[in-house]
PDB file of C-alpha atoms (C1' of nucleotides) in Angstrom:
ATOM      1  CA  MET R 232       9.299  -9.453  26.704  1.00 51.00           C
ATOM      2  CA  LEU R 233       7.318 -10.858  23.850  1.00 57.00           C
ATOM      3  CA  ILE R 234       3.546 -11.092  24.119  1.00 62.00           C
ATOM      4  CA  PRO R 235       2.360 -14.708  24.215  1.00 63.00           C
ATOM      5  CA  ILE R 236       0.056 -15.145  21.231  1.00 66.00           C
ATOM      6  CA  PRO R 237      -2.652 -17.779  21.612  1.00 62.00           C
ATOM      7  CA  SER R 238      -1.916 -20.782  19.443  1.00 58.00           C
ATOM      8  CA  GLY R 239      -4.136 -21.769  16.541  1.00 55.00           C
ATOM      9  CA  PRO R 240      -4.765 -20.184  13.176  1.00 54.00           C
ATOM     10  CA  SER R 241      -4.930 -16.410  13.135  1.00 67.00           C
ATOM     11  CA  SER R 242      -7.411 -14.947  10.708  1.00 92.00           C
ATOM     12  CA  LEU R 243      -6.847 -12.275   8.110  1.00 96.00           C
ATOM     13  CA  LEU R 244      -9.004  -9.234   8.831  1.00 97.00           C
ATOM     14  CA  PRO R 245     -11.608  -8.957   6.048  1.00 97.00           C
ATOM     15  CA  LYS R 246     -12.130  -5.895   3.908  1.00 97.00           C
ATOM     16  CA  SER R 247     -15.364  -5.192   5.783  1.00 97.00           C
ATOM     17  CA  PHE R 248     -13.321  -4.620   8.942  1.00 97.00           C
ATOM     18  CA  TYR R 249     -12.036  -1.396   7.376  1.00 97.00           C
ATOM     19  CA  THR R 250     -15.198  -0.206   5.652  1.00 97.00           C
ATOM     20  CA  GLY R 251     -17.937  -1.148   8.115  1.00 93.00           C
ATOM     21  CA  ASN R 252     -17.056   1.032  11.093  1.00 97.00           C
ATOM     22  CA  ASP R 253     -15.931   4.487  12.082  1.00 97.00           C
ATOM     23  CA  VAL R 254     -12.229   5.262  11.922  1.00 97.00           C
ATOM     24  CA  VAL R 255     -12.036   5.993  15.651  1.00 97.00           C
ATOM     25  CA  ASN R 256     -13.514   2.605  16.532  1.00 98.00           C
ATOM     26  CA  ILE R 257     -11.231   0.908  14.037  1.00 98.00           C
ATOM     27  CA  ALA R 258      -8.167   2.641  15.481  1.00 97.00           C
ATOM     28  CA  ARG R 259      -9.129   1.405  18.933  1.00 97.00           C
ATOM     29  CA  SER R 260      -9.813  -2.147  17.794  1.00 97.00           C
ATOM     30  CA  LEU R 261      -6.539  -2.387  15.854  1.00 98.00           C
ATOM     31  CA  VAL R 262      -4.628  -2.374  19.141  1.00 98.00           C
ATOM     32  CA  GLY R 263      -3.707  -6.005  19.757  1.00 97.00           C
ATOM     33  CA  LYS R 264      -3.961  -7.031  16.094  1.00 97.00           C
ATOM     34  CA  ILE R 265      -1.022  -8.284  14.005  1.00 97.00           C
ATOM     35  CA  ILE R 266       0.567  -6.446  11.081  1.00 97.00           C
ATOM     36  CA  SER R 267       2.820  -8.528   8.849  1.00 96.00           C
ATOM     37  CA  THR R 268       4.832  -7.871   5.708  1.00 96.00           C
ATOM     38  CA  LYS R 269       6.503 -10.087   3.169  1.00 95.00           C
ATOM     39  CA  ILE R 270       9.015  -7.964   1.297  1.00 93.00           C
ATOM     40  CA  ASP R 271      11.808  -9.411  -0.834  1.00 88.00           C
ATOM     41  CA  GLY R 272      10.605 -12.790   0.367  1.00 93.00           C
ATOM     42  CA  ILE R 273      11.288 -11.959   3.995  1.00 94.00           C
ATOM     43  CA  HIS R 274       8.526 -12.147   6.569  1.00 96.00           C
ATOM     44  CA  THR R 275       8.306  -9.669   9.445  1.00 95.00           C
ATOM     45  CA  SER R 276       5.447  -9.014  11.828  1.00 96.00           C
ATOM     46  CA  GLY R 277       4.434  -7.474  15.125  1.00 96.00           C
ATOM     47  CA  ILE R 278       1.548  -6.780  17.464  1.00 97.00           C
ATOM     48  CA  ILE R 279       0.049  -3.338  17.004  1.00 97.00           C
ATOM     49  CA  VAL R 280       0.310  -1.606  20.389  1.00 97.00           C
ATOM     50  CA  GLU R 281      -0.380   2.037  19.473  1.00 97.00           C
ATOM     51  CA  THR R 282      -2.603   3.773  16.890  1.00 97.00           C
ATOM     52  CA  GLU R 283      -4.131   7.146  16.086  1.00 96.00           C
ATOM     53  CA  ALA R 284      -7.268   8.062  14.138  1.00 97.00           C
ATOM     54  CA  TYR R 285      -7.230  10.872  11.567  1.00 96.00           C
ATOM     55  CA  ARG R 286     -10.700  11.827  10.474  1.00 95.00           C
ATOM     56  CA  GLY R 287     -10.906  14.282   7.591  1.00 91.00           C
ATOM     57  CA  PRO R 288     -12.307  16.605   6.463  1.00 93.00           C
ATOM     58  CA  ASP R 289     -13.363  17.969   9.876  1.00 92.00           C
ATOM     59  CA  ASP R 290     -10.072  17.149  11.605  1.00 93.00           C
ATOM     60  CA  GLN R 291      -7.425  19.854  11.409  1.00 91.00           C
ATOM     61  CA  ALA R 292      -4.700  17.314  12.200  1.00 92.00           C
ATOM     62  CA  CYS R 293      -5.584  15.271   9.117  1.00 94.00           C
ATOM     63  CA  HIS R 294      -3.832  15.892   5.818  1.00 94.00           C
ATOM     64  CA  ALA R 295      -7.263  15.962   4.171  1.00 93.00           C
ATOM     65  CA  LYS R 296      -8.493  18.731   6.486  1.00 92.00           C
ATOM     66  CA  ASN R 297     -11.083  20.996   4.876  1.00 90.00           C
ATOM     67  CA  ASP R 298     -11.293  18.456   2.054  1.00 91.00           C
ATOM     68  CA  ILE R 299      -7.883  19.312   0.676  1.00 89.00           C
ATOM     69  CA  ARG R 300      -7.763  16.837  -2.183  1.00 89.00           C
ATOM     70  CA  THR R 301      -4.312  16.700  -3.754  1.00 89.00           C
ATOM     71  CA  PRO R 302      -2.138  13.981  -5.267  1.00 88.00           C
ATOM     72  CA  ARG R 303      -0.855  13.293  -1.761  1.00 90.00           C
ATOM     73  CA  THR R 304      -4.235  12.959  -0.066  1.00 93.00           C
ATOM     74  CA  GLU R 305      -6.031  11.246  -2.942  1.00 93.00           C
ATOM     75  CA  VAL R 306      -5.375   7.773  -1.511  1.00 95.00           C
ATOM     76  CA  MET R 307      -7.150   8.709   1.708  1.00 95.00           C
ATOM     77  CA  TYR R 308     -10.403   9.130  -0.223  1.00 95.00           C
ATOM     78  CA  HIS R 309     -10.341   5.572  -1.521  1.00 96.00           C
ATOM     79  CA  GLU R 310     -12.412   2.784  -0.061  1.00 96.00           C
ATOM     80  CA  GLY R 311     -10.973   1.427   3.205  1.00 97.00           C
ATOM     81  CA  GLY R 312      -8.533  -1.442   3.439  1.00 97.00           C
ATOM     82  CA  ILE R 313      -5.478  -0.015   1.703  1.00 97.00           C
ATOM     83  CA  LEU R 314      -2.214   1.607   2.768  1.00 97.00           C
ATOM     84  CA  TYR R 315      -1.554   5.328   2.914  1.00 96.00           C
ATOM     85  CA  VAL R 316       2.181   5.954   3.206  1.00 96.00           C
ATOM     86  CA  TYR R 317       3.370   9.455   3.995  1.00 93.00           C
ATOM     87  CA  ILE R 318       6.943  10.736   4.366  1.00 93.00           C
ATOM     88  CA  CYS R 319       7.274  12.837   7.497  1.00 93.00           C
ATOM     89  CA  TYR R 320       9.999  15.470   7.887  1.00 91.00           C
ATOM     90  CA  GLY R 321      11.331  14.347   4.547  1.00 89.00           C
ATOM     91  CA  VAL R 322      12.823  11.291   6.181  1.00 91.00           C
ATOM     92  CA  HIS R 323      10.431   8.920   7.876  1.00 94.00           C
ATOM     93  CA  PRO R 324       7.745   6.886   6.142  1.00 95.00           C
ATOM     94  CA  MET R 325       4.546   6.411   8.154  1.00 96.00           C
ATOM     95  CA  VAL R 326       2.157   3.503   7.843  1.00 97.00           C
ATOM     96  CA  ASN R 327      -1.536   4.352   7.723  1.00 97.00           C
ATOM     97  CA  ILE R 328      -4.569   2.195   6.982  1.00 97.00           C
ATOM     98  CA  VAL R 329      -7.344   3.864   4.997  1.00 97.00           C
ATOM     99  CA  THR R 330     -10.830   3.224   6.437  1.00 97.00           C
ATOM    100  CA  GLY R 331     -14.438   3.938   5.583  1.00 96.00           C
ATOM    101  CA  GLU R 332     -16.403   4.130   2.391  1.00 95.00           C
ATOM    102  CA  GLU R 333     -15.036   5.762  -0.721  1.00 95.00           C
ATOM    103  CA  GLY R 334     -15.037   9.540  -0.378  1.00 94.00           C
ATOM    104  CA  ASN R 335     -14.262   9.647   3.362  1.00 94.00           C
ATOM    105  CA  PRO R 336     -10.632  10.661   4.006  1.00 95.00           C
ATOM    106  CA  HIS R 337     -10.232   8.578   7.168  1.00 96.00           C
ATOM    107  CA  VAL R 338      -7.007   6.784   8.175  1.00 97.00           C
ATOM    108  CA  VAL R 339      -5.431   5.014  11.138  1.00 97.00           C
ATOM    109  CA  LEU R 340      -1.747   5.669  11.831  1.00 97.00           C
ATOM    110  CA  ILE R 341       0.198   2.678  13.157  1.00 97.00           C
ATOM    111  CA  ARG R 342       2.463   4.282  15.758  1.00 97.00           C
ATOM    112  CA  ALA R 343       4.123   1.314  17.454  1.00 97.00           C
ATOM    113  CA  ILE R 344       4.311  -2.463  17.324  1.00 96.00           C
ATOM    114  CA  GLU R 345       5.814  -5.185  19.489  1.00 96.00           C
ATOM    115  CA  PRO R 346       8.012  -7.323  17.212  1.00 95.00           C
ATOM    116  CA  LEU R 347       6.906 -10.912  16.663  1.00 94.00           C
ATOM    117  CA  THR R 348       8.782 -12.456  13.734  1.00 94.00           C
ATOM    118  CA  GLY R 349      11.739 -11.433  11.592  1.00 94.00           C
ATOM    119  CA  ILE R 350      13.402  -9.513  14.392  1.00 92.00           C
ATOM    120  CA  GLU R 351      16.834  -9.999  12.819  1.00 91.00           C
ATOM    121  CA  THR R 352      15.634  -8.453   9.563  1.00 93.00           C
ATOM    122  CA  MET R 353      13.953  -5.585  11.376  1.00 94.00           C
ATOM    123  CA  SER R 354      17.175  -4.901  13.249  1.00 92.00           C
ATOM    124  CA  GLU R 355      19.132  -4.804  10.002  1.00 91.00           C
ATOM    125  CA  ARG R 356      16.651  -2.406   8.416  1.00 93.00           C
ATOM    126  CA  ARG R 357      16.819  -0.132  11.436  1.00 92.00           C
ATOM    127  CA  GLY R 358      20.596  -0.285  11.773  1.00 84.00           C
ATOM    128  CA  PHE R 359      22.128  -0.241  15.203  1.00 64.00           C
ATOM    129  CA  TYR R 360      19.740   0.488  18.029  1.00 61.00           C
ATOM    130  CA  ARG R 361      20.304   1.041  21.708  1.00 55.00           C
ATOM    131  CA  ASN R 362      17.859  -1.494  22.980  1.00 64.00           C
ATOM    132  CA  ALA R 363      15.152  -3.876  21.862  1.00 84.00           C
ATOM    133  CA  VAL R 364      12.344  -1.455  22.657  1.00 89.00           C
ATOM    134  CA  GLY R 365      13.867   1.152  20.340  1.00 91.00           C
ATOM    135  CA  LEU R 366      13.349  -1.160  17.397  1.00 94.00           C
ATOM    136  CA  THR R 367       9.679  -0.343  16.746  1.00 95.00           C
ATOM    137  CA  SER R 368       8.588   2.238  19.352  1.00 94.00           C
ATOM    138  CA  GLY R 369       7.459   4.991  16.978  1.00 95.00           C
ATOM    139  CA  PRO R 370       5.723   5.417  13.628  1.00 96.00           C
ATOM    140  CA  GLY R 371       8.891   6.027  11.605  1.00 96.00           C
ATOM    141  CA  LYS R 372      10.548   3.072  13.284  1.00 96.00           C
ATOM    142  CA  VAL R 373       7.593   0.805  12.520  1.00 96.00           C
ATOM    143  CA  ALA R 374       7.627   1.566   8.795  1.00 96.00           C
ATOM    144  CA  THR R 375      11.379   1.110   8.530  1.00 95.00           C
ATOM    145  CA  ALA R 376      11.397  -2.135  10.508  1.00 95.00           C
ATOM    146  CA  LEU R 377       8.557  -3.616   8.451  1.00 96.00           C
ATOM    147  CA  GLY R 378      10.169  -2.481   5.185  1.00 95.00           C
ATOM    148  CA  ILE R 379       7.184  -0.345   4.152  1.00 96.00           C
ATOM    149  CA  HIS R 380       7.864   2.622   1.904  1.00 93.00           C
ATOM    150  CA  ARG R 381       6.034   4.783  -0.603  1.00 92.00           C
ATOM    151  CA  VAL R 382       6.239   2.102  -3.281  1.00 92.00           C
ATOM    152  CA  HIS R 383       3.581   0.315  -1.241  1.00 94.00           C
ATOM    153  CA  GLN R 384       1.135   3.209  -1.566  1.00 95.00           C
ATOM    154  CA  ALA R 385      -2.503   2.034  -1.884  1.00 95.00           C
ATOM    155  CA  LYS R 386      -1.595  -1.633  -1.360  1.00 95.00           C
ATOM    156  CA  PRO R 387      -4.548  -3.646  -0.011  1.00 96.00           C
ATOM    157  CA  VAL R 388      -4.037  -5.153   3.446  1.00 96.00           C
ATOM    158  CA  TRP R 389      -6.880  -7.707   3.357  1.00 96.00           C
ATOM    159  CA  ASN R 390      -6.083  -9.736   0.220  1.00 95.00           C
ATOM    160  CA  PRO R 391      -5.242 -13.405   0.995  1.00 94.00           C
ATOM    161  CA  SER R 392      -3.249 -13.725  -2.211  1.00 94.00           C
ATOM    162  CA  ASP R 393      -1.200 -10.578  -1.626  1.00 93.00           C
ATOM    163  CA  ALA R 394       1.049 -11.029   1.391  1.00 92.00           C
ATOM    164  CA  ILE R 395       3.050  -7.812   0.968  1.00 94.00           C
ATOM    165  CA  VAL R 396       1.104  -6.255   3.840  1.00 96.00           C
ATOM    166  CA  GLN R 397      -1.596  -8.032   5.834  1.00 96.00           C
ATOM    167  CA  LEU R 398      -3.382  -7.485   9.135  1.00 96.00           C
ATOM    168  CA  TYR R 399      -4.543 -10.378  11.279  1.00 96.00           C
ATOM    169  CA  ASP R 400      -6.658 -10.969  14.318  1.00 95.00           C
ATOM    170  CA  SER R 401      -4.279 -12.223  17.016  1.00 93.00           C
ATOM    171  CA  GLY R 402      -6.742 -13.703  19.479  1.00 91.00           C
ATOM    172  CA  LEU R 403      -4.905 -11.704  22.088  1.00 93.00           C
ATOM    173  CA  SER R 404      -7.043 -10.507  24.985  1.00 91.00           C
ATOM    174  CA  GLY R 405      -6.756  -9.434  28.565  1.00 93.00           C
ATOM    175  CA  PHE R 406      -5.030  -6.122  27.930  1.00 96.00           C
ATOM    176  CA  ASN R 407      -6.310  -2.634  28.656  1.00 96.00           C
ATOM    177  CA  ILE R 408      -6.466   0.127  26.063  1.00 97.00           C
ATOM    178  CA  VAL R 409      -5.536   3.651  27.110  1.00 96.00           C
ATOM    179  CA  GLU R 410      -6.797   6.625  25.123  1.00 95.00           C
ATOM    180  CA  GLY R 411      -5.424  10.139  24.953  1.00 93.00           C
ATOM    181  CA  TYR R 412      -4.474  13.054  22.770  1.00 93.00           C
ATOM    182  CA  ARG R 413      -2.620  12.433  19.547  1.00 94.00           C
ATOM    183  CA  VAL R 414       1.121  12.991  19.379  1.00 93.00           C
ATOM    184  CA  GLY R 415       2.780  15.818  17.463  1.00 89.00           C
ATOM    185  CA  MET R 416      -0.061  18.304  17.640  1.00 87.00           C
ATOM    186  CA  SER R 417       0.735  22.033  17.711  1.00 84.00           C
ATOM    187  CA  LYS R 418      -1.173  25.240  18.289  1.00 80.00           C
ATOM    188  CA  TYR R 419      -1.867  25.294  14.578  1.00 81.00           C
ATOM    189  CA  THR R 420      -3.983  22.189  14.992  1.00 85.00           C
ATOM    190  CA  GLY R 421      -6.474  24.120  17.091  1.00 83.00           C
ATOM    191  CA  PRO R 422      -9.070  22.363  19.262  1.00 86.00           C
ATOM    192  CA  CYS R 423      -8.708  19.156  17.246  1.00 89.00           C
ATOM    193  CA  ALA R 424      -5.440  18.578  19.139  1.00 89.00           C
ATOM    194  CA  PHE R 425      -7.557  17.624  22.141  1.00 90.00           C
ATOM    195  CA  ARG R 426      -9.582  14.888  20.516  1.00 93.00           C
ATOM    196  CA  PRO R 427      -8.810  11.615  22.353  1.00 94.00           C
ATOM    197  CA  TRP R 428      -7.997   9.681  19.220  1.00 96.00           C
ATOM    198  CA  ARG R 429      -4.776   8.021  20.269  1.00 96.00           C
ATOM    199  CA  PHE R 430      -5.007   4.452  21.568  1.00 96.00           C
ATOM    200  CA  PHE R 431      -2.332   2.267  23.103  1.00 96.00           C
ATOM    201  CA  MET R 432      -1.891  -0.941  25.028  1.00 97.00           C
ATOM    202  CA  ASP R 433      -1.547  -0.228  28.734  1.00 95.00           C
ATOM    203  CA  LYS R 434       1.927  -0.859  30.163  1.00 93.00           C
ATOM    204  CA  ASN R 435       3.381  -2.096  26.883  1.00 95.00           C
ATOM    205  CA  PRO R 436       7.051  -1.015  26.690  1.00 93.00           C
ATOM    206  CA  PHE R 437       6.934  -0.435  22.930  1.00 95.00           C
ATOM    207  CA  VAL R 438       4.429   2.418  23.189  1.00 95.00           C
ATOM    208  CA  SER R 439       6.214   5.458  21.752  1.00 94.00           C
ATOM    209  CA  ARG R 440       5.738   7.880  24.623  1.00 91.00           C
ATOM    210  CA  PRO R 441       3.766   8.437  27.826  1.00 89.00           C
ATOM    211  CA  LEU R 442       0.153   9.510  27.892  1.00 89.00           C
ATOM    212  CA  GLN R 443      -0.175  13.172  26.923  1.00 84.00           C
ATOM    213  CA  VAL R 444      -2.307  14.616  29.707  1.00 80.00           C
ATOM    214  CA  HIS R 445      -2.587  18.151  28.421  1.00 78.00           C
ATOM    215  CA  TYR R 446      -1.001  20.576  26.015  1.00 79.00           C
ATOM    216  CA  PRO R 447       0.091  24.119  26.915  1.00 74.00           C
ATOM    217  CA  ASP R 448      -2.740  26.636  27.080  1.00 71.00           C
ATOM    218  CA  ALA R 449      -1.054  28.604  24.304  1.00 68.00           C
ATOM    219  CA  TRP R 450      -2.084  25.870  21.898  1.00 71.00           C
ATOM    220  CA  ASN R 451      -5.709  26.854  22.261  1.00 65.00           C
ATOM    221  CA  ALA R 452      -5.077  30.019  20.311  1.00 59.00           C
ATOM    222  CA  VAL R 453      -3.321  30.594  17.016  1.00 55.00           C
ATOM    223  CA  ASP R 454      -1.369  33.835  16.661  1.00 49.00           C
TER     224      ASP R 454
ATOM    225  C1'  DT P 155      17.729  11.685  32.777  1.00 55.97           C
ATOM    226  C1'  DA P 156      16.387  15.806  30.222  1.00 55.97           C
ATOM    227  C1'  DT P 157      16.659  18.880  26.570  1.00 55.97           C
ATOM    228  C1'  DA P 158      18.230  20.977  22.251  1.00 55.97           C
ATOM    229  C1'  DG P 159      19.317  20.900  17.551  1.00 55.97           C
ATOM    230  C1'  DG P 160      20.049  19.054  12.934  1.00 55.97           C
ATOM    231  C1'  DA P 161      18.651  16.145   9.033  1.00 55.97           C
ATOM    232  C1'  DT P 162      15.746  16.427   5.049  1.00 55.97           C
ATOM    233  C1'  DA P 163      11.901  17.051   1.313  1.00 55.97           C
ATOM    234  C1'  DG P 164       7.586  17.872  -0.107  1.00 55.97           C
ATOM    235  C1'  DG P 165       3.039  19.979   0.497  1.00 55.97           C
ATOM    236  C1'  DC P 166       0.596  23.983   1.028  1.00 55.97           C
ATOM    237  C1'  DT P 167      -0.233  29.248   1.705  1.00 55.97           C
TER     238       DT P 167
ATOM    239  C1'  DG K 292       8.699  30.603   3.027  1.00 55.97           C
ATOM    240  C1'  DC K 293       6.982  27.970   6.625  1.00 55.97           C
ATOM    241  C1'  DC K 294       5.268  23.933   8.624  1.00 55.97           C
ATOM    242  C1'  DT K 295       5.347  18.989   9.435  1.00 55.97           C
ATOM    243  C1'  DA K 296       1.458  12.567  12.420  1.00 55.97           C
ATOM    244  C1'  DT K 297      10.030  11.977  13.647  1.00 55.97           C
ATOM    245  C1'  DC K 298      14.457  10.139  14.974  1.00 55.97           C
ATOM    246  C1'  DC K 299      19.061  10.310  16.497  1.00 55.97           C
ATOM    247  C1'  DT K 300      23.028  12.372  18.605  1.00 55.97           C
ATOM    248  C1'  DA K 301      25.366  15.462  21.559  1.00 55.97           C
ATOM    249  C1'  DT K 302      25.645  17.996  25.608  1.00 55.97           C
ATOM    250  C1'  DA K 303      24.497  19.402  30.212  1.00 55.97           C
ATOM    251  C1'  DG K 304      23.060  18.419  34.905  1.00 55.97           C
TER     252       DG K 304
END
DNA sequence: TATAGGATAGGCT
DNA sequence: GCCTATCCTATAG
């Protein structure tokens, strides 16, 4: 089940990885990278297999749509390379990586990972689960399994001396990336729901759900 | 296998 | 007051 990672040293992604490109390109290139956490001295990690780009202010699916700048969205406006953690439905934390230069509210949502290390710990954090795939096959699951919560808001992910959250190049290659509509859109999102800003590793069982081919026509219009 | 509903809280109109 | 970048369980087929 596990992806074979090429041996040899894996390299920490530098800060420039997050600031020197557009959020959509970064979301695509994060598929196949490694996200790791060291929380309470325990190391967990996984291969990123699914991401989404959120590109405010001109993206109605983004929390910073129309440049809504509030205490919640403030972190998104920071320089890229830090965490944005958001609680969805009052229950589930979601792991996002801020990208771009300061002032651009751009983030990448980590939607699914394939577990690599610390699987026992991830299982404990998640509680009982029906099968191995259910461990990290969704954004809320990913945050819980990795132990990321709102206390980690604005944490840098590129700092060699801060191992709380880090992203690495895996050296993994030979996989295909599928792109499609983002998950969880509604008619209130408007035309932005149809931007192909979701990326996932083809045929990977940890991807949260099948490719969304189209949304109902009703979503094109808001009442 | 597919679908429906509840949990749960904070942000925004 | 309504919506939300979700997850889990129960129930029906």
